[in-house]
PDB file of C-alpha atoms in Angstrom:
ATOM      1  CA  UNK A 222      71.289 -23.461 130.102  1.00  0.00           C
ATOM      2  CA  UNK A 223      69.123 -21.446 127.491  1.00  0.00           C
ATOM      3  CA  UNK A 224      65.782 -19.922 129.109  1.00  0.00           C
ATOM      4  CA  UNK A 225      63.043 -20.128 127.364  1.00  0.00           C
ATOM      5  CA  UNK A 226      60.719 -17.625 125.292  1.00  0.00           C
ATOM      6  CA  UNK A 227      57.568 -16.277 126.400  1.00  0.00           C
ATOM      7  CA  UNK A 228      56.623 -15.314 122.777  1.00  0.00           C
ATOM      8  CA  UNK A 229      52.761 -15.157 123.270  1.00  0.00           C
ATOM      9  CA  UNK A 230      51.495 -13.287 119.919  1.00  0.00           C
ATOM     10  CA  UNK A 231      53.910 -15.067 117.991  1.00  0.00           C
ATOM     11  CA  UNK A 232      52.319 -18.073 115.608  1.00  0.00           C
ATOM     12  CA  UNK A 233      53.865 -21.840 115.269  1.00  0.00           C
ATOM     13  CA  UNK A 234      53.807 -23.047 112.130  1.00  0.00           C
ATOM     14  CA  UNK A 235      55.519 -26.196 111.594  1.00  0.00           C
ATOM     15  CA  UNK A 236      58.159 -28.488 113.700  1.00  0.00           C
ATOM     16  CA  UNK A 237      61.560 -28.720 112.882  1.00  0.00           C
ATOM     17  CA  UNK A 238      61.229 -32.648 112.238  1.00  0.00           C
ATOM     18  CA  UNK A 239      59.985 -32.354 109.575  1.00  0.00           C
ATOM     19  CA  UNK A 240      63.759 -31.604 108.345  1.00  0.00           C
ATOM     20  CA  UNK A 241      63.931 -31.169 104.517  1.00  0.00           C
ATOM     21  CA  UNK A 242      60.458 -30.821 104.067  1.00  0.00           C
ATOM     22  CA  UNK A 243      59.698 -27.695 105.869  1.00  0.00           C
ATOM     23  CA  UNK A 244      60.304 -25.355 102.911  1.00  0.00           C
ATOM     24  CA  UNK A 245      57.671 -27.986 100.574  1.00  0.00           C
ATOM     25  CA  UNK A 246      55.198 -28.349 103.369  1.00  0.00           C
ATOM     26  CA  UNK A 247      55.392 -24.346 104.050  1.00  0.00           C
ATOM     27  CA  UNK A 248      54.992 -23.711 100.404  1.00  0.00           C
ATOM     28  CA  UNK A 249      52.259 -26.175 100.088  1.00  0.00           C
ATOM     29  CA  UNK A 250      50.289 -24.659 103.233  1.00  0.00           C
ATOM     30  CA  UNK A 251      50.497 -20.788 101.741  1.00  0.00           C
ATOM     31  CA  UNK A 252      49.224 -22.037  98.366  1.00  0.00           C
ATOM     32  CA  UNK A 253      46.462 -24.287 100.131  1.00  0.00           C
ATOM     33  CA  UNK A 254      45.547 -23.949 103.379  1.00  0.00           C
ATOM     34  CA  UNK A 255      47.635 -20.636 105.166  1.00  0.00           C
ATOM     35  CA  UNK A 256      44.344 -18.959 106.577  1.00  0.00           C
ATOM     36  CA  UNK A 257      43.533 -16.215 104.064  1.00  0.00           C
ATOM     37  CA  UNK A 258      44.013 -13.229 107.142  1.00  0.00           C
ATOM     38  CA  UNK A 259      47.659 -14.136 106.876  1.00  0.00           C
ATOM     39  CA  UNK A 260      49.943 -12.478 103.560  1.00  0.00           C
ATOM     40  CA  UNK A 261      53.234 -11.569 102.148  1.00  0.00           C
ATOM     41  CA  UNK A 262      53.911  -8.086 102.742  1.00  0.00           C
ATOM     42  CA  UNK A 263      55.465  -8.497  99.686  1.00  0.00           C
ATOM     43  CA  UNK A 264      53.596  -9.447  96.544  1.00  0.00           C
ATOM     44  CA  UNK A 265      55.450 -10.570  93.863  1.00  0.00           C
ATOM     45  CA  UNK A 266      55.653 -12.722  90.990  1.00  0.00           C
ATOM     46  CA  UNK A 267      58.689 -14.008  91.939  1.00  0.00           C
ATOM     47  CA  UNK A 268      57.610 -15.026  95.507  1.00  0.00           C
ATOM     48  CA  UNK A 269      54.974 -16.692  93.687  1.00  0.00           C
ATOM     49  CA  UNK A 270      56.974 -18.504  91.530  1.00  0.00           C
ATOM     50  CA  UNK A 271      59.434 -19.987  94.350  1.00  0.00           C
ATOM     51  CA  UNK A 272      56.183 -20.732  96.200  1.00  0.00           C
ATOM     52  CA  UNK A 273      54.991 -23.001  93.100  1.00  0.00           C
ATOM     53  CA  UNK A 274      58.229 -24.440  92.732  1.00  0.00           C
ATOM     54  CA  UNK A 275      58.970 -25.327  96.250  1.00  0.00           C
ATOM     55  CA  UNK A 276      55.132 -26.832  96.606  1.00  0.00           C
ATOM     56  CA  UNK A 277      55.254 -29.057  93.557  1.00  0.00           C
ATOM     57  CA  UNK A 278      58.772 -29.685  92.728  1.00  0.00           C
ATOM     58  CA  UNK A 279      59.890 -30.211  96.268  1.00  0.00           C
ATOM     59  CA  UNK A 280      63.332 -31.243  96.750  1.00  0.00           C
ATOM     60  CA  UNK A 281      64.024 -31.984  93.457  1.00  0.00           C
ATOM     61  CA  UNK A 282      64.338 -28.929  92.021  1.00  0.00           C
ATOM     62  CA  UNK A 283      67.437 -27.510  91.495  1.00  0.00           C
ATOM     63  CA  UNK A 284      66.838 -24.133  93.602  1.00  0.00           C
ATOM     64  CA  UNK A 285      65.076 -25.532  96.433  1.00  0.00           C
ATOM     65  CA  UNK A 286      67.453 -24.615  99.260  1.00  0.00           C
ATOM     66  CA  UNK A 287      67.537 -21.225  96.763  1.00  0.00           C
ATOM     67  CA  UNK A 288      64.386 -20.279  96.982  1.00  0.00           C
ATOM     68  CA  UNK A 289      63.585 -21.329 100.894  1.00  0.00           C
ATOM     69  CA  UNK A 290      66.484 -18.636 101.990  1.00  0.00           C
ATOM     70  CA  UNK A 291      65.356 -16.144  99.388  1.00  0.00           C
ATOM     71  CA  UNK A 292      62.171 -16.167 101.046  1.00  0.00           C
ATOM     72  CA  UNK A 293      63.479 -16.494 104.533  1.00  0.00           C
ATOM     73  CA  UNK A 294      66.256 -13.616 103.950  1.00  0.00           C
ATOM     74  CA  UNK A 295      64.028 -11.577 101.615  1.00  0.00           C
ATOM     75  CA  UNK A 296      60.191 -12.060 101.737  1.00  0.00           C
ATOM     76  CA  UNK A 297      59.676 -12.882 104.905  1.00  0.00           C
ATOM     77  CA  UNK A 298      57.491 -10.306 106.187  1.00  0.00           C
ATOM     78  CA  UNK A 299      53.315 -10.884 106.698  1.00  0.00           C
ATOM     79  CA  UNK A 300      51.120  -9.252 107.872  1.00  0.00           C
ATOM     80  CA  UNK A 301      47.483 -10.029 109.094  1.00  0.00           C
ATOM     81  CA  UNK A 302      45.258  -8.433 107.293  1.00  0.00           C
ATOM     82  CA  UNK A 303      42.070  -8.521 109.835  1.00  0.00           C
ATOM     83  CA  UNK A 304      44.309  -6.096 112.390  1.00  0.00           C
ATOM     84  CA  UNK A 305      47.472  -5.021 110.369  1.00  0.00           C
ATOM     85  CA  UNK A 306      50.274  -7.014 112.840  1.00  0.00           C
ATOM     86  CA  UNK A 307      53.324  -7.658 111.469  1.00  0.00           C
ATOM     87  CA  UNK A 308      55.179 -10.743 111.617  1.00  0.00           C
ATOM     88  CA  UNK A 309      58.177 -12.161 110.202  1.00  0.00           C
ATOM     89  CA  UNK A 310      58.682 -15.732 108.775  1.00  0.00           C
ATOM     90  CA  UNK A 311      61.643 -17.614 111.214  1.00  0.00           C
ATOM     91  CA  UNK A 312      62.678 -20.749 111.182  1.00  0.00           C
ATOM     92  CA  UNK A 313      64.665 -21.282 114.343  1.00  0.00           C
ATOM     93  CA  UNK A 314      67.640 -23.305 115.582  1.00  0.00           C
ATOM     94  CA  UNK A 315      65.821 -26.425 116.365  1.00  0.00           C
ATOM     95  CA  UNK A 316      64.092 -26.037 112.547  1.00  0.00           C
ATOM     96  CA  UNK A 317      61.168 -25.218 113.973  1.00  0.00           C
ATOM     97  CA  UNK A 318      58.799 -22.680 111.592  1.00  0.00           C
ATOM     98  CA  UNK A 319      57.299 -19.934 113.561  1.00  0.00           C
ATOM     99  CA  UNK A 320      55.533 -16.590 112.004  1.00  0.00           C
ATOM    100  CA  UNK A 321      57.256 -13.893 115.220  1.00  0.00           C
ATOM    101  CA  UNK A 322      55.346 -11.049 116.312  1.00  0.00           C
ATOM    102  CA  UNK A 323      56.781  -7.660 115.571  1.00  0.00           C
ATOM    103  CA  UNK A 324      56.763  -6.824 119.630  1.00  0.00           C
ATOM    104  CA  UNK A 325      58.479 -10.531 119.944  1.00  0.00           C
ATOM    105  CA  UNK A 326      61.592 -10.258 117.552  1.00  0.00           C
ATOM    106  CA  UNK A 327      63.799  -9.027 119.644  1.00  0.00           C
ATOM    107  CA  UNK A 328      62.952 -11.479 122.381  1.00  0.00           C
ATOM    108  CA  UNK A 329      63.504 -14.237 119.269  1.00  0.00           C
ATOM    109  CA  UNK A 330      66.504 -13.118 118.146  1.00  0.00           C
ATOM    110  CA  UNK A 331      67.975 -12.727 121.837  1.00  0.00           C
ATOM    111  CA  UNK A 332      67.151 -16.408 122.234  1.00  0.00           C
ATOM    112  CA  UNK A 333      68.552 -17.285 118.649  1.00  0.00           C
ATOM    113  CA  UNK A 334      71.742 -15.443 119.329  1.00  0.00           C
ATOM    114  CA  UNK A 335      70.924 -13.241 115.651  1.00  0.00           C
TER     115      UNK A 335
END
């Protein structure tokens, strides 16, 4: 039996069943609604782009599953700008969407066997 996570700075973002539409609905909330203390490390055009093209091409677009690990594997970093934590963009085993603490990773990863 797996125990569980204690991850108490770490930020929930959306539940895994939501399946295929995590990548669209995470796209859709950083272009819309993400709360504006919360950014990319990162800030690039092509981040942007992916973001756009995730949000309002969804799963039809050819690089969908593309662009969601690109960001996953490469621009996953944020940072809150009101008190400079870091975080990283997961999506976990179950699907689940969390943004981890810096001081939580390795407790995440432990649990994710990464």
């Amino acid at each position: 039996m797996k125990s569980t996570m204690n991850l108490q700075k770490s930020i929930f973002l959306l539940d895994g069943h939501r399946g295929t539409y995590i990548p669209q609905n995470f796209a859709e909330m950083m272009r819309h609604e993400c709360p504006p203390t919360y950014d990319f490390t990162t800030n690039s055009n092509v981040l942007k782009r992916m973001l756009i093209e995730l949000d309002e091409e969804g799963r039809e677009s050819e690089f969908y599953w593309d662009n969601w690990n690109d960001i996953l594997c490469h621009y996953n970093e944020m940072r809150n700008t009101s008190n400079n934590e870091l975080f990283y963009l997961t999506q976990g085993e179950d699907g689940d969407l969390w943004l981890i603490h810096e001081d939580e990773l390795e407790e995440w990863n432990e649990y994710n066997n990464l």
